[in-house]
PDB file of C-alpha atoms in Angstrom:
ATOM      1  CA  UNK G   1       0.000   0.000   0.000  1.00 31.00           C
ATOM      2  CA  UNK G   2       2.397   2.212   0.964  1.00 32.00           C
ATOM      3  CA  UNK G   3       3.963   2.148  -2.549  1.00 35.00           C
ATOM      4  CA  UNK G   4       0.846   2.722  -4.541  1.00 31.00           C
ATOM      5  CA  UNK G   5       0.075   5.504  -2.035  1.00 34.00           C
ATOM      6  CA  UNK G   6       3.616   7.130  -2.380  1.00 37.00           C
ATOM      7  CA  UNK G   7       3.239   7.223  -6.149  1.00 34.00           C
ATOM      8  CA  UNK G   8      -0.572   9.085  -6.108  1.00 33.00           C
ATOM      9  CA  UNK G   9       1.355  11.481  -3.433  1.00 36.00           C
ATOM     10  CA  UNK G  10       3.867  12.327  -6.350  1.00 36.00           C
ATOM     11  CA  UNK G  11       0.620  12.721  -8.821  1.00 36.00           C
ATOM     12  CA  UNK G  12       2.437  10.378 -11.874  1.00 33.00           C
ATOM     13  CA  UNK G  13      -0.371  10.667 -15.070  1.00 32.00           C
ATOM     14  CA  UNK G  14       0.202   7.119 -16.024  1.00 34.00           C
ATOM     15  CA  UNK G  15      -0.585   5.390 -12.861  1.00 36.00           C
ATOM     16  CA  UNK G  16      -3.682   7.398 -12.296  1.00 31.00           C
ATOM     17  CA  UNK G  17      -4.844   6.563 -15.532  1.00 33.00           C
ATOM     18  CA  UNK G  18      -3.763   2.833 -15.282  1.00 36.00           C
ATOM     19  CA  UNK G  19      -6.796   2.415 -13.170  1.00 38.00           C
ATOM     20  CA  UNK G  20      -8.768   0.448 -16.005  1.00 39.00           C
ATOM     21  CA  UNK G  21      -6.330  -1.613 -16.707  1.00 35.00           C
ATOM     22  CA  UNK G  22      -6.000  -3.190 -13.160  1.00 38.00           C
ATOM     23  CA  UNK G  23      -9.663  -3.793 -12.562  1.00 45.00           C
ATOM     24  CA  UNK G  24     -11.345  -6.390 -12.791  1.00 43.00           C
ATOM     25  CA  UNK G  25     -15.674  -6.573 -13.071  1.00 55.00           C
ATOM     26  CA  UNK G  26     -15.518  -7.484  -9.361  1.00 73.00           C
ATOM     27  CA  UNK G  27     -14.287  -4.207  -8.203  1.00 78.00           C
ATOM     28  CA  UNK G  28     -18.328  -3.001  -8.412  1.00 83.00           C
ATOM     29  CA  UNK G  29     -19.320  -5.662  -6.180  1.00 82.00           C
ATOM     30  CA  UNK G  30     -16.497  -5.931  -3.744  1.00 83.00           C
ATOM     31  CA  UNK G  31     -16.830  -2.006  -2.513  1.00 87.00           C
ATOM     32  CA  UNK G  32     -20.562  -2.656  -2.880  1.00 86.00           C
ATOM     33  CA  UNK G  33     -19.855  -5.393  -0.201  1.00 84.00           C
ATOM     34  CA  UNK G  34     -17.478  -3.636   1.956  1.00 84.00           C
ATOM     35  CA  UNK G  35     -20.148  -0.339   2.202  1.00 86.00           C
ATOM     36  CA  UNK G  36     -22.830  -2.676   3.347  1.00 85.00           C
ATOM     37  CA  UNK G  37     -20.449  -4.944   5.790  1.00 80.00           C
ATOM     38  CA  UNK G  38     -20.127  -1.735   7.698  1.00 79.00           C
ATOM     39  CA  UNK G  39     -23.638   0.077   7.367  1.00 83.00           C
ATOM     40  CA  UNK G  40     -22.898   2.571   5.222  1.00 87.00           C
ATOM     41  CA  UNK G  41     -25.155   4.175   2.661  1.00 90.00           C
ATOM     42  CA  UNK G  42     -23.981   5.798  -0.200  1.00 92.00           C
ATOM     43  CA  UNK G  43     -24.446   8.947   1.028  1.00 92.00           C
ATOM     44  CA  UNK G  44     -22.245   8.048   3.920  1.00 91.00           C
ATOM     45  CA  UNK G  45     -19.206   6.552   2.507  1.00 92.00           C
ATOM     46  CA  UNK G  46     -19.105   9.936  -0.217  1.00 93.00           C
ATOM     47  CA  UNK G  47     -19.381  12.198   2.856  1.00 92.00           C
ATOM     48  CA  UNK G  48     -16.369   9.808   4.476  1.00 91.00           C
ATOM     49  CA  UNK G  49     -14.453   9.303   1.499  1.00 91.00           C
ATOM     50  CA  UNK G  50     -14.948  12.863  -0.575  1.00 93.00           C
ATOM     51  CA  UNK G  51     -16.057  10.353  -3.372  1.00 92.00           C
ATOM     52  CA  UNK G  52     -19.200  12.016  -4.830  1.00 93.00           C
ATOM     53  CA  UNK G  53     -22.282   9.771  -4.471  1.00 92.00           C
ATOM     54  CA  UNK G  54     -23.000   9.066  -7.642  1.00 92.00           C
ATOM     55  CA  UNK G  55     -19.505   8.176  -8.868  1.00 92.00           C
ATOM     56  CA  UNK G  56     -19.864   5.709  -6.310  1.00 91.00           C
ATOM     57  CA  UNK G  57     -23.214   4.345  -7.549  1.00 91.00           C
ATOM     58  CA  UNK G  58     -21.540   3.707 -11.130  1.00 89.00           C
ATOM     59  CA  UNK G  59     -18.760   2.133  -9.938  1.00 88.00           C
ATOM     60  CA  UNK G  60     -21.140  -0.305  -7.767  1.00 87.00           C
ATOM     61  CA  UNK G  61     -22.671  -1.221 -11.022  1.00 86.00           C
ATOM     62  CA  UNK G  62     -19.173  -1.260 -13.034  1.00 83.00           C
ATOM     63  CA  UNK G  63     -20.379   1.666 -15.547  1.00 84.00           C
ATOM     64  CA  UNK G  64     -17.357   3.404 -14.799  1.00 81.00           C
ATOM     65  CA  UNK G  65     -13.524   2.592 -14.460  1.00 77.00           C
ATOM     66  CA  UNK G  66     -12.380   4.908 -11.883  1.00 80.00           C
ATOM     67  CA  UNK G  67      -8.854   6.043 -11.012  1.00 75.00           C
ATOM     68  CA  UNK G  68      -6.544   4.434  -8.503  1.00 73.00           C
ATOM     69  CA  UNK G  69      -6.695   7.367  -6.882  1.00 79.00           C
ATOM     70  CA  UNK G  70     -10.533   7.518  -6.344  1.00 85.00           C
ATOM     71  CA  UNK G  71     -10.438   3.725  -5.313  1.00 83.00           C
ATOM     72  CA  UNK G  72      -7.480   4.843  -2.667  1.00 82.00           C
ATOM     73  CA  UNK G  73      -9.838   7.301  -1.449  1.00 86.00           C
ATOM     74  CA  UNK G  74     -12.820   4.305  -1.147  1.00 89.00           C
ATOM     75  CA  UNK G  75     -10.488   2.325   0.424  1.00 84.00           C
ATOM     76  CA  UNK G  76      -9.453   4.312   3.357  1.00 84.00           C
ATOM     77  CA  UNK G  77     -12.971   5.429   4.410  1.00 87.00           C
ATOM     78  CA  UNK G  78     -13.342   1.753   4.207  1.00 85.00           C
ATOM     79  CA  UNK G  79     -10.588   0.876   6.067  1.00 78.00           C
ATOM     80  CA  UNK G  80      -9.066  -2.119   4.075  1.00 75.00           C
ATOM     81  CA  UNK G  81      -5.960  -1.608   1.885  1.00 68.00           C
ATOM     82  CA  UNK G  82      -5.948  -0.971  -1.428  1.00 66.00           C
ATOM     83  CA  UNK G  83      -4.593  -3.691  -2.460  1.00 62.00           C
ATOM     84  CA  UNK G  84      -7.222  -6.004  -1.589  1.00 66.00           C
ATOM     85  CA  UNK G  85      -9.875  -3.927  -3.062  1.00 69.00           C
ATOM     86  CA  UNK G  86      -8.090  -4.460  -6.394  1.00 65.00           C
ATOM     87  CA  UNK G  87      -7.371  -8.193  -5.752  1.00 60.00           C
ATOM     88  CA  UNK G  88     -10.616  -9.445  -6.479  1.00 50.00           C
ATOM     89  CA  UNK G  89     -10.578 -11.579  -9.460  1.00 50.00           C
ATOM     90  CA  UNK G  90     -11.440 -15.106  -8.717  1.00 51.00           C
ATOM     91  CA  UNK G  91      -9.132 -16.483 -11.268  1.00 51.00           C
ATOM     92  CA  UNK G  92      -6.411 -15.982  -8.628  1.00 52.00           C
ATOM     93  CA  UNK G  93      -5.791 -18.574  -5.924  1.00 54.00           C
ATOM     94  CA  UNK G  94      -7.323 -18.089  -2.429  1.00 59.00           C
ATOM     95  CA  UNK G  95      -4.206 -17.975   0.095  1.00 69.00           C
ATOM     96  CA  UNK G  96      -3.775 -14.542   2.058  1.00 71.00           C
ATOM     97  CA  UNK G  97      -1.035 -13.766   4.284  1.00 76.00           C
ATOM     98  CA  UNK G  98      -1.228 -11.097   6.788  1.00 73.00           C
ATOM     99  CA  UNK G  99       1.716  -9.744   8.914  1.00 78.00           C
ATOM    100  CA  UNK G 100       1.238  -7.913  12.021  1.00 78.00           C
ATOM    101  CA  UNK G 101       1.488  -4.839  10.880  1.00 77.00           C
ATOM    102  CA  UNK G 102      -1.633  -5.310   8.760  1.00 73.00           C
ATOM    103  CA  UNK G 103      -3.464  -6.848  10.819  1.00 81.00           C
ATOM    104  CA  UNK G 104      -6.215  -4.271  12.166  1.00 81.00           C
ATOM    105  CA  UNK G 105      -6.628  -3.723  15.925  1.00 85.00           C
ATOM    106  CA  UNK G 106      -8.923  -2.420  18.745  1.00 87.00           C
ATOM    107  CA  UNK G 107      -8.173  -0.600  22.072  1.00 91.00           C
ATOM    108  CA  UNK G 108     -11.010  -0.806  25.370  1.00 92.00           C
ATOM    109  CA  UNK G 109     -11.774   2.702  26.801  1.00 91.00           C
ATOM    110  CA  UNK G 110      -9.093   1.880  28.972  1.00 93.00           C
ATOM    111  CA  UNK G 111      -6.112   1.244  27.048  1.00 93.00           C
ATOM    112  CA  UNK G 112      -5.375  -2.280  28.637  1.00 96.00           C
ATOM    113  CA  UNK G 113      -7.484  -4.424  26.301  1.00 96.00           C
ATOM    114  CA  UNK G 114      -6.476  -4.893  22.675  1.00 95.00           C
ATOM    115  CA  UNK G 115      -8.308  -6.895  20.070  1.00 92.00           C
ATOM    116  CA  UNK G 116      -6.510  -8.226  16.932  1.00 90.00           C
ATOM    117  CA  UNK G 117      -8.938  -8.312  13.887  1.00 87.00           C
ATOM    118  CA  UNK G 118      -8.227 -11.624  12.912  1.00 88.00           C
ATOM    119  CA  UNK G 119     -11.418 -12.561  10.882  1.00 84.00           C
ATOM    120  CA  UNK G 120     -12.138 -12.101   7.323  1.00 78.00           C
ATOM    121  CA  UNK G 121     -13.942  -9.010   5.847  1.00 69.00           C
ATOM    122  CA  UNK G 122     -16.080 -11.066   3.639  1.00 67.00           C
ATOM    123  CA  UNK G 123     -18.241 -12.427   6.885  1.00 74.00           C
ATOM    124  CA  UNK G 124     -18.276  -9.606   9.130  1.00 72.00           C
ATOM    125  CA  UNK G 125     -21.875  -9.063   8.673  1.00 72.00           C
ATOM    126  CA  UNK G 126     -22.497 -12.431  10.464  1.00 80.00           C
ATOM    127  CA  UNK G 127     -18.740 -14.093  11.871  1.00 85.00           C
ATOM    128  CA  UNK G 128     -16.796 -11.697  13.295  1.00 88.00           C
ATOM    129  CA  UNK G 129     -13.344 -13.346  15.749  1.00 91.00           C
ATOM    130  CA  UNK G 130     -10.582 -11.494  17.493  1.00 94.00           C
ATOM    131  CA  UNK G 131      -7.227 -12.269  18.831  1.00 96.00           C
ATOM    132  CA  UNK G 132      -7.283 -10.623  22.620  1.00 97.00           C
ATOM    133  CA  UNK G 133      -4.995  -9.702  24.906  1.00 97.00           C
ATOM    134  CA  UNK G 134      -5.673  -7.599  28.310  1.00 98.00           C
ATOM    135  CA  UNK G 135      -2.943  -6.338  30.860  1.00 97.00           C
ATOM    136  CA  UNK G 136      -4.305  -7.534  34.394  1.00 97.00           C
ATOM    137  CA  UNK G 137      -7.513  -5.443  35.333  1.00 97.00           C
ATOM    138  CA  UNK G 138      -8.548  -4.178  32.030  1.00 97.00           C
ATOM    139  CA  UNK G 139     -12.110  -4.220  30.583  1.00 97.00           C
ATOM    140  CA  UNK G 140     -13.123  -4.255  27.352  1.00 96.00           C
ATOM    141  CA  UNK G 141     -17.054  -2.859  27.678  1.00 95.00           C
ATOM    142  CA  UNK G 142     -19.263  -3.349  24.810  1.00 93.00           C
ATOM    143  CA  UNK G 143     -22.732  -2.465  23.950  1.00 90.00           C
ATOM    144  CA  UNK G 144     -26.025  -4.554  22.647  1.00 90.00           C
ATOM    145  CA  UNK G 145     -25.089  -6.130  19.450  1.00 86.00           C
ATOM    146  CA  UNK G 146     -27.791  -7.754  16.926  1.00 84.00           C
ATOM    147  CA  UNK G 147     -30.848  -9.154  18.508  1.00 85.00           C
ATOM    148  CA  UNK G 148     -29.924 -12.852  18.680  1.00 86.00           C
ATOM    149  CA  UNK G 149     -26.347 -12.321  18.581  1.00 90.00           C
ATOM    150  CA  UNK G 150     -23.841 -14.923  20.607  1.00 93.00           C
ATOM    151  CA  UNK G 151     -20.356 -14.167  21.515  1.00 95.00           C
ATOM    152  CA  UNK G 152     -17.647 -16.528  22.568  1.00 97.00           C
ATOM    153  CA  UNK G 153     -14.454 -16.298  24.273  1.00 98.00           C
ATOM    154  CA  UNK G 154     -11.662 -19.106  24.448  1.00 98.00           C
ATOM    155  CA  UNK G 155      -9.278 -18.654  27.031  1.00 98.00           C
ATOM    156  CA  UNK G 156      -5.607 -19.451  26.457  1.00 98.00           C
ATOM    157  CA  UNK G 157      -3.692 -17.671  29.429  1.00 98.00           C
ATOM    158  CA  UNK G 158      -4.979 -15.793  32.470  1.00 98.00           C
ATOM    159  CA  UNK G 159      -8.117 -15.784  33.363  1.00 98.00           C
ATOM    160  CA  UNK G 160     -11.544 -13.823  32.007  1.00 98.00           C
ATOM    161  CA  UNK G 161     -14.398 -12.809  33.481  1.00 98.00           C
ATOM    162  CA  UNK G 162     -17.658 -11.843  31.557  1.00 98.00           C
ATOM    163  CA  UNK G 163     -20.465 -10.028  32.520  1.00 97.00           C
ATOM    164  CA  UNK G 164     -24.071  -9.701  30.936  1.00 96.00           C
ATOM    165  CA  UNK G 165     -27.140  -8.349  32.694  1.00 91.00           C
ATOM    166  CA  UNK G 166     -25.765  -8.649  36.156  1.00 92.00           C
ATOM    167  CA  UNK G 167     -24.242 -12.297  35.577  1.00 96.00           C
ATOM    168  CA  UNK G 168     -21.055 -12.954  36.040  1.00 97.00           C
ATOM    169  CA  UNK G 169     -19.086 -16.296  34.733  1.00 97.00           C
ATOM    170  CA  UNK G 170     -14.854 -16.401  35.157  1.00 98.00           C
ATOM    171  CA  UNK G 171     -13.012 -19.121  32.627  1.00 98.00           C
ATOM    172  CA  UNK G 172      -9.150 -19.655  32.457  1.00 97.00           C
ATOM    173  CA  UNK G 173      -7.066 -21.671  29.867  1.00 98.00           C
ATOM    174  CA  UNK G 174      -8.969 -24.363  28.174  1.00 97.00           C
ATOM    175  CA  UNK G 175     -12.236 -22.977  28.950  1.00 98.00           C
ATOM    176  CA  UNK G 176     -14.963 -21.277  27.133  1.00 98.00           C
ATOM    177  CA  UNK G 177     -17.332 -18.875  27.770  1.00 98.00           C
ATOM    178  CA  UNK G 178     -20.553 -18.465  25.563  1.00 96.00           C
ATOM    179  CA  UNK G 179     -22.959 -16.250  25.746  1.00 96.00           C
ATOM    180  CA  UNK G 180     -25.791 -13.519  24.863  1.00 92.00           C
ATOM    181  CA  UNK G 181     -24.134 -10.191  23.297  1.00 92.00           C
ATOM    182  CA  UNK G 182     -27.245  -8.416  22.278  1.00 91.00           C
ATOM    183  CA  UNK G 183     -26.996  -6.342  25.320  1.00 93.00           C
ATOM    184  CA  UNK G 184     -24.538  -4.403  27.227  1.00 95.00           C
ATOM    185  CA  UNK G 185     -22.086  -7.065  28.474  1.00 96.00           C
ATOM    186  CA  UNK G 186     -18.253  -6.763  29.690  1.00 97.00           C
ATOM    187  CA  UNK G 187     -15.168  -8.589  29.499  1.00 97.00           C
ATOM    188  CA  UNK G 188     -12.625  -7.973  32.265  1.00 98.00           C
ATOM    189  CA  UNK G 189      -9.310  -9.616  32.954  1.00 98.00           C
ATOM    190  CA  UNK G 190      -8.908 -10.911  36.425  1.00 97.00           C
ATOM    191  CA  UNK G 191      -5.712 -11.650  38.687  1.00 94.00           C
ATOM    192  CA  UNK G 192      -1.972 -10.016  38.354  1.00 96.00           C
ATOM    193  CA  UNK G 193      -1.198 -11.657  35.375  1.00 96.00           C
ATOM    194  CA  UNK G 194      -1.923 -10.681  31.766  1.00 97.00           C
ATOM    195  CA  UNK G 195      -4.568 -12.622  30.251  1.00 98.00           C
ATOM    196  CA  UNK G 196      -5.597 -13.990  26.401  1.00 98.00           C
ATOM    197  CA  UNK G 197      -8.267 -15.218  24.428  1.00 98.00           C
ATOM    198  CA  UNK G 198      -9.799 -15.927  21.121  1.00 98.00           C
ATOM    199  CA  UNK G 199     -13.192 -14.383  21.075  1.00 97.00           C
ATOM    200  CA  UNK G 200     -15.946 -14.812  18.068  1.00 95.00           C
ATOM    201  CA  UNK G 201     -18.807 -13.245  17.853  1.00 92.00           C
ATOM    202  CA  UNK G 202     -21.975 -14.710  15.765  1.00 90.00           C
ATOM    203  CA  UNK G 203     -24.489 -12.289  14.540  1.00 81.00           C
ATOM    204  CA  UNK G 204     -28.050 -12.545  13.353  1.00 69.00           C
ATOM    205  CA  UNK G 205     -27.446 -15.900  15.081  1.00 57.00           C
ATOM    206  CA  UNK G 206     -31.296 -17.523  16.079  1.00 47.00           C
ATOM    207  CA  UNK G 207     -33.028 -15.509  18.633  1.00 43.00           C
ATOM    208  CA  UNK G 208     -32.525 -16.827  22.185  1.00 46.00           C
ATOM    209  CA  UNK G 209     -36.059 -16.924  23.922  1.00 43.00           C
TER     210      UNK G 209
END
């Protein structure tokens, strides 16, 4: 990314015209899928992005090849690199590697609770799993997710503690903790040593009764 950012930065004509010729007819339907993983309207992601609405609209429906600096633009208000809005032809084969660096992270309120985003775009309107890590006492506090939505959280080291509607459960390595995330509920790390956990979260999942 940081390459094909560097050369729009320097403004070179022929890779801002080269946009056409590194497309492919999914790029349409892959920023059509990002804007909806996240809630956006097309309104919202041209007010985020300073992509007018309706260049976005013909791009959705491929009647327009847009520069690589427009789609740079889309893919920042987006927040997914560049590069994987333009890989999107499904001639290629399906291996992605991710370093650190790339990964995408989360930090609680306060500061001692991290979440790695370790789960694929593509599902993130239904799957959603992190890679956590908490410093001894920190609480990651979240609010009501999707009606019917479950959460899970896998311990590995330390120990957790999660709290929903007044319930509390603890779980240390080895265990699991499942529950209801469709209101406020809170994840806390317990004891003087630093704690982590794998934690998925299922949405739209079948409504508890």
């Amino acid at each position: 990314m940081q390459d094909i950012t560097a050369s729009l930065e320097r403004g070179r004509p022929k890779d801002l015209a080269s946009g056409a010729q590194v497309l492919s007819g999914q790029l349409g339907k892959t920023i059509q899928r990002l804007r909806k993983a996240y809630n956006l309207s097309l309104s919202e992601l041209a007010e985020q992005s300073g992509v007018a609405k309706s260049i976005i609209s013909q791009i959705e429906r491929n009647e327009t090849n847009p520069t690589l600096a427009t789609i740079w633009r889309l893919s920042q208000a987006l927040d997914v690199s560049i590069e994987r809005v333009l890989a999107t032809s499904d001639e290629e084969p399906f291996i992605e590697r991710f370093s650190r660096a790339d990964t995408p992270r989360l930090v609680s309120e306060d500061g001692k609770v991290r979440l790695a985003i370790i789960g694929w775009i593509k599902t993130v309107e239904w799957l959603q799993w992190y890679d956590v890590t908490a410093d001894p006492g920190g609480v990651l506090e979240s609010d009501a997710h999707q009606r019917g939505s479950v959460e899970s959280l896998s311990v590995t080291e330390g120990t957790f503690a999660v709290e929903v509607a007044g319930e509390i459960q603890r779980a240390g390595p080895g265990e699991t903790l499942r529950y209801r995330c469709d209101r406020p509920h809170s994840v806390r790390c317990l004891g003087d040593a630093p704690g982590r956990a794998t934690m998925v979260v299922i949405m739209k999942a079948a409504v508890m009764e």
